Amino acid sequence: MYALTVLDHSALEAFRNEHPWLEFPEHVSEVCVYFDDNGGPSRITALEVGPDGSVVSSDVNQFGVDTILSLIRYAPLGTAKQEECPEERNIWALLEDLPVADGSRPVDEVEAERSVKLQDAYAILYDIALGKLKSLLAGARNDREMQRLSDAIDKLPARLEHLDDSHKPQFLEIDLWRFVAILRDELAMPADYEIGSSGDDKVLSREIIEQAETNALSGPVIQALFELSPVAFSISSIGQKSSRYVRVNQAYLDLVGKSWDEIRGSEMVASGVVSGSEARVERLMLLDRDGGYVGMRGEIRDAAGNVVPVVISARRISVAGQLYDFELLQRA
């Protein structure tokens, strides 16, 4: 769902009266300003009345920089709306149906099925992206733009696992990066664990719980993920003032400039790495309420005390009834 503001005919008439020096075209009947998840303007579209009286799309690139900036500033005086995004509904439906490792079958089988579902979701985005880029190519204004868009189409990754940050501009241009980033982060994360007792409701012994933790947190899939991934991962116990490091990978240690012996079992804020800021409180609230979040900005400190801006995605996972926070960190 996209947030947008609509400047209709009457709003544009007022805009023209207040900005006569811009000479905003009279035939433009509607302008829509779209906003991203952070509230910043992401794109502008417009409609105009054609010579035959029909309403057609208008080329906003002809407005000029001053006019576009003025329209963005004027947007709060328009009508706020939400635009449904069918592809978003399909993608969320696939994400909500991702398999969970509940102990009923091998973890590698669950991970394989999960990977297939994520690829199916990406295939939807790929087709949409291809269509939007081809539409832009059809309306290209010069040879340089045609070549740029042709290259973007040729380099569009057909598989989710081939996606990296070099493809971000292609998806940003067509306003699909936020969806792609979610799928990319999901692929980097392991499946949720829901390991509990089978049959009756008997209470699990401490030995069984510890064994479940060992199996879940040190299994071959997660072990390989931790050891080989260039992305920083951490697993911690939950809580605002009691969260402690359970496991991190080498990329995390490289990011913070510390050894595992220095932070092992330490309370995260007390370790000096994690900032006990309001932003962290908000992230923990999202974990408590929604079970996770994607792409939130935060800060950590390295061994030298330097502030390192990061983008964090996290999931809360359950292992034998014990909850843990699984975080993925990237430099901002």
C-alpha positions as MATLAB code, in Angstrom:
seq = 'MYALTVLDHSALEAFRNEHPWLEFPEHVSEVCVYFDDNGGPSRITALEVGPDGSVVSSDVNQFGVDTILSLIRYAPLGTAKQEECPEERNIWALLEDLPVADGSRPVDEVEAERSVKLQDAYAILYDIALGKLKSLLAGARNDREMQRLSDAIDKLPARLEHLDDSHKPQFLEIDLWRFVAILRDELAMPADYEIGSSGDDKVLSREIIEQAETNALSGPVIQALFELSPVAFSISSIGQKSSRYVRVNQAYLDLVGKSWDEIRGSEMVASGVVSGSEARVERLMLLDRDGGYVGMRGEIRDAAGNVVPVVISARRISVAGQLYDFELLQRA';
ca = [
       0.000    0.000    0.000;
       1.396    3.382   -1.032;
       0.824    6.668    0.806;
       0.182    9.596   -1.496;
      -1.275   13.072   -1.663;
      -3.575   14.052   -4.523;
      -3.673   17.622   -5.795;
      -6.916   17.752   -7.770;
      -8.191   20.446  -10.137;
      -9.180   22.878   -7.372;
      -5.934   22.353   -5.440;
      -3.898   22.941   -8.600;
      -5.869   26.090   -9.341;
      -4.920   27.410   -5.903;
      -1.329   26.315   -6.559;
      -1.243   28.323   -9.796;
      -2.613   31.402   -8.039;
       0.039   31.185   -5.320;
       2.898   30.382   -7.728;
       2.222   32.498  -10.838;
       5.921   32.735  -11.712;
       6.070   28.973  -12.314;
       3.495   29.190  -15.125;
       2.173   25.740  -14.258;
       0.363   24.316  -17.335;
      -3.404   24.835  -17.342;
      -4.055   21.483  -19.023;
      -2.631   19.516  -16.050;
      -5.675   18.407  -14.061;
      -4.184   16.270  -11.276;
      -0.860   15.661   -9.551;
      -0.062   12.786   -7.181;
       2.917   12.899   -4.820;
       3.918    9.455   -3.500;
       5.784    8.922   -0.242;
       8.095    6.144    0.904;
       7.990    4.310    4.246;
      10.044    7.081    5.877;
       7.638    9.808    4.760;
       9.895   11.229    2.065;
       8.638   11.935   -1.465;
       9.467    9.053   -3.794;
       7.806    9.962   -7.103;
       5.310   12.273   -8.790;
       2.704   11.466  -11.415;
       0.320   13.764  -13.228;
      -2.724   13.703  -15.487;
      -3.635   16.192  -18.182;
      -6.548   16.865  -20.493;
      -5.666   16.028  -24.086;
      -6.763   17.955  -27.206;
      -9.732   15.618  -27.636;
     -10.829   16.085  -24.024;
      -9.554   12.713  -22.824;
      -7.470   12.431  -19.651;
      -3.961   11.078  -20.249;
      -0.689   10.812  -18.345;
       1.438   13.933  -18.259;
       5.243   14.018  -18.499;
       6.306   15.407  -15.116;
       9.887   15.771  -16.350;
       8.726   18.788  -18.341;
       7.656   20.624  -15.188;
      11.181   21.610  -14.201;
      12.976   21.334  -10.863;
      11.492   24.475   -9.287;
       7.953   23.391  -10.107;
       8.467   19.848   -8.811;
       9.957   21.106   -5.532;
       7.074   23.549   -5.135;
       4.536   20.768   -5.743;
       6.204   18.634   -3.070;
       6.081   21.525   -0.590;
       2.436   22.127   -1.510;
       1.480   18.449   -1.163;
       0.263   18.714    2.492;
      -2.594   20.899    1.211;
      -3.827   18.083   -1.008;
      -5.931   15.043   -0.148;
      -4.096   12.206    1.613;
      -4.894    8.751    0.260;
      -3.690    5.165    0.312;
      -3.240    3.323   -2.965;
      -3.691   -0.421   -2.955;
      -0.792   -2.417   -4.314;
      -1.926   -5.871   -5.564;
       1.630   -7.171   -5.818;
       2.213   -6.252   -2.167;
      -0.767   -8.346   -1.069;
       0.510  -11.339   -3.033;
       4.001  -11.010   -1.593;
       2.789  -10.651    1.994;
       0.567  -13.699    1.518;
       3.594  -15.736    0.454;
       5.686  -14.425    3.352;
       2.985  -15.270    5.877;
       2.912  -18.812    4.511;
       6.638  -19.471    4.931;
       7.276  -22.879    6.534;
       8.412  -23.124   10.151;
      10.878  -25.622   11.593;
       8.661  -27.347   14.150;
      10.657  -30.532   14.558;
       8.318  -32.624   12.419;
      10.774  -32.845    9.510;
      14.441  -32.143    8.778;
      15.516  -28.505    8.963;
      17.211  -28.655    5.560;
      13.888  -29.722    4.024;
      12.139  -26.751    5.646;
      14.863  -24.375    4.466;
      14.593  -25.729    0.913;
      10.821  -25.202    0.850;
      11.255  -21.737    2.351;
      13.773  -20.827   -0.344;
      11.349  -21.939   -3.065;
       8.536  -19.797   -1.631;
      10.800  -16.754   -1.400;
      11.859  -17.300   -5.001;
       8.187  -17.511   -6.005;
       7.599  -14.145   -4.328;
      10.617  -12.674   -6.082;
       9.383  -14.038   -9.426;
       6.266  -11.876   -8.990;
       8.432   -8.827   -8.351;
      10.727   -9.690  -11.243;
       7.840   -9.768  -13.719;
       6.484   -6.478  -12.366;
       9.929   -4.860  -12.507;
      10.487   -6.090  -16.047;
       7.154   -4.660  -17.156;
       7.788   -1.285  -15.535;
      11.294   -0.970  -16.965;
      10.052   -1.885  -20.445;
       7.330    0.735  -20.098;
       9.958    3.334  -19.214;
      12.054    2.174  -22.156;
       9.122    2.661  -24.522;
       8.843    6.268  -23.356;
      12.578    7.019  -23.337;
      13.324   10.534  -24.561;
      16.811   10.043  -25.975;
      19.379    7.420  -26.944;
      21.248    7.718  -23.658;
      18.131    6.989  -21.624;
      17.242    4.105  -23.938;
      20.681    2.572  -23.425;
      20.520    3.023  -19.645;
      17.121    1.349  -19.401;
      18.149   -1.437  -21.778;
      21.164   -2.140  -19.568;
      18.942   -2.102  -16.474;
      16.652   -4.696  -18.051;
      19.570   -6.898  -19.105;
      21.116   -6.789  -15.616;
      17.900   -7.444  -13.714;
      18.616  -10.622  -11.689;
      16.236  -13.457  -12.509;
      16.924  -15.233   -9.196;
      16.702  -13.842   -5.673;
      20.036  -15.343   -4.638;
      21.765  -13.361   -7.400;
      20.493  -10.053   -6.010;
      22.943   -7.637   -4.386;
      23.190   -3.926   -3.602;
      24.362   -3.122   -7.138;
      20.785   -3.801   -8.306;
      19.232   -1.339   -5.859;
      19.043    1.611   -8.330;
      17.038   -0.460  -10.826;
      14.371   -1.290   -8.255;
      14.413    2.167   -6.659;
      13.577    3.780   -9.996;
      10.372    1.750  -10.228;
       9.565    1.932   -6.496;
       9.985   -1.783   -5.764;
      13.151   -1.845   -3.676;
      11.339   -2.031   -0.337;
       9.724   -5.315   -1.383;
      12.938   -6.706   -2.832;
      14.891   -5.803    0.318;
      12.390   -7.706    2.476;
      12.769  -10.847    0.367;
      16.552  -10.506    0.331;
      16.682  -10.210    4.125;
      14.282  -13.122    4.570;
      16.496  -15.302    2.378;
      19.487  -14.432    4.568;
      17.619  -15.430    7.735;
      16.954  -18.979    8.903;
      13.458  -20.381    9.264;
      11.576  -19.642   12.467;
      11.849  -22.384   15.049;
       8.791  -23.654   16.876;
      10.120  -26.650   18.750;
       7.917  -27.975   21.513;
       6.698  -31.142   23.136;
       4.678  -33.544   21.042;
       1.589  -35.337   22.172;
       0.526  -34.258   25.642;
       1.169  -30.981   27.430;
       3.889  -32.227   29.760;
       6.504  -29.677   30.789;
       9.848  -30.022   29.045;
      12.807  -30.800   31.245;
      15.775  -28.463   31.416;
      17.885  -31.054   29.619;
      15.444  -31.231   26.705;
      15.298  -27.436   26.455;
      19.088  -27.164   26.422;
      19.302  -29.879   23.790;
      16.720  -28.062   21.658;
      18.710  -24.846   21.937;
      21.868  -26.650   20.927;
      20.179  -28.259   17.941;
      18.518  -25.049   16.799;
      21.380  -22.639   17.323;
      24.214  -24.922   16.257;
      22.600  -26.944   13.484;
      24.441  -27.344   10.188;
      22.275  -24.848    8.306;
      22.689  -22.030   10.807;
      26.314  -22.958   11.464;
      27.122  -22.629    7.764;
      25.099  -19.426    7.530;
      27.007  -17.899   10.428;
      30.438  -18.989    9.295;
      30.136  -18.087    5.606;
      27.886  -15.034    5.509;
      29.526  -11.624    4.976;
      26.485  -10.095    6.699;
      26.661   -9.491   10.452;
      24.321  -11.723   12.487;
      23.629  -11.916   16.195;
      21.364  -14.044   18.371;
      20.495  -12.768   21.817;
      18.130  -13.473   24.663;
      15.186  -11.082   24.784;
      14.541   -8.055   26.965;
      15.348   -4.369   27.070;
      17.686   -4.590   30.065;
      18.469   -8.303   30.150;
      19.284   -9.223   26.552;
      22.557  -11.127   26.369;
      24.642  -12.337   23.475;
      24.009  -15.997   22.668;
      25.873  -16.191   19.383;
      27.325  -13.899   16.720;
      29.193  -14.579   13.501;
      32.615  -13.407   12.387;
      31.128  -10.603   10.285;
      29.533   -9.193   13.454;
      32.836   -9.375   15.326;
      34.570   -7.630   12.422;
      31.908   -4.916   12.450;
      32.304   -4.151   16.164;
      36.040   -4.842   16.340;
      35.802   -7.242   19.263;
      36.436  -10.913   19.905;
      33.770  -13.396   20.947;
      35.452  -13.845   24.331;
      34.960  -10.128   25.019;
      31.187  -10.125   24.513;
      30.148  -13.741   25.035;
      27.182  -13.857   27.405;
      27.424  -10.118   28.060;
      24.380   -7.910   28.426;
      24.222   -6.134   25.060;
      24.047   -2.515   26.266;
      26.574   -3.128   29.050;
      28.992   -4.555   26.479;
      29.335   -1.067   25.022;
      28.355   -2.253   21.555;
      24.596   -1.655   21.591;
      23.188    1.790   22.286;
      20.365    1.916   24.825;
      18.578    4.597   22.826;
      14.926    5.354   22.142;
      15.416    3.833   18.699;
      16.360    0.524   20.324;
      13.309    0.706   22.575;
      11.174    1.144   19.461;
      12.833   -1.834   17.757;
      12.254   -4.022   20.810;
       8.631   -2.889   20.887;
       8.233   -4.030   17.274;
       9.751   -7.400   18.164;
       7.319   -7.727   21.077;
       4.332   -6.614   19.022;
       5.016   -7.868   15.490;
       7.718  -10.469   15.962;
      10.185   -8.598   13.784;
      11.023   -5.628   11.608;
      12.994   -4.858    8.456;
      15.437   -2.112    7.534;
      15.394    0.061   10.654;
      18.261    2.442   11.290;
      20.320    2.213   14.448;
      23.745    2.813   15.918;
      26.358    0.589   17.509;
      29.824    1.345   18.838;
      33.010   -0.399   17.832;
      35.916   -1.292   20.108;
      37.413    2.188   19.655;
      34.172    3.846   20.748;
      33.282    5.075   17.266;
      29.604    5.294   16.375;
      28.761    2.980   13.464;
      25.427    3.702   11.710;
      23.707    0.444   10.753;
      20.512   -0.845    9.185;
      18.979   -3.647   11.241;
      16.431   -6.329   10.392;
      15.307   -8.749   13.081;
      13.052  -11.688   13.841;
      12.002  -13.201   17.147;
      12.384  -16.962   17.093;
      11.093  -19.551   19.534;
      13.209  -22.529   20.532;
      11.626  -25.051   22.897;
       9.521  -22.286   24.383;
      12.521  -19.978   24.816;
      12.490  -16.732   22.821;
      15.517  -15.244   21.103;
      16.091  -12.195   18.925;
      17.843  -12.856   15.622;
      19.367   -9.679   14.133;
      20.924   -8.906   10.767;
      23.082   -5.762   10.614;
      24.538   -3.877    7.665;
      26.440   -0.623    7.557;
      24.114    2.251    6.692;
];
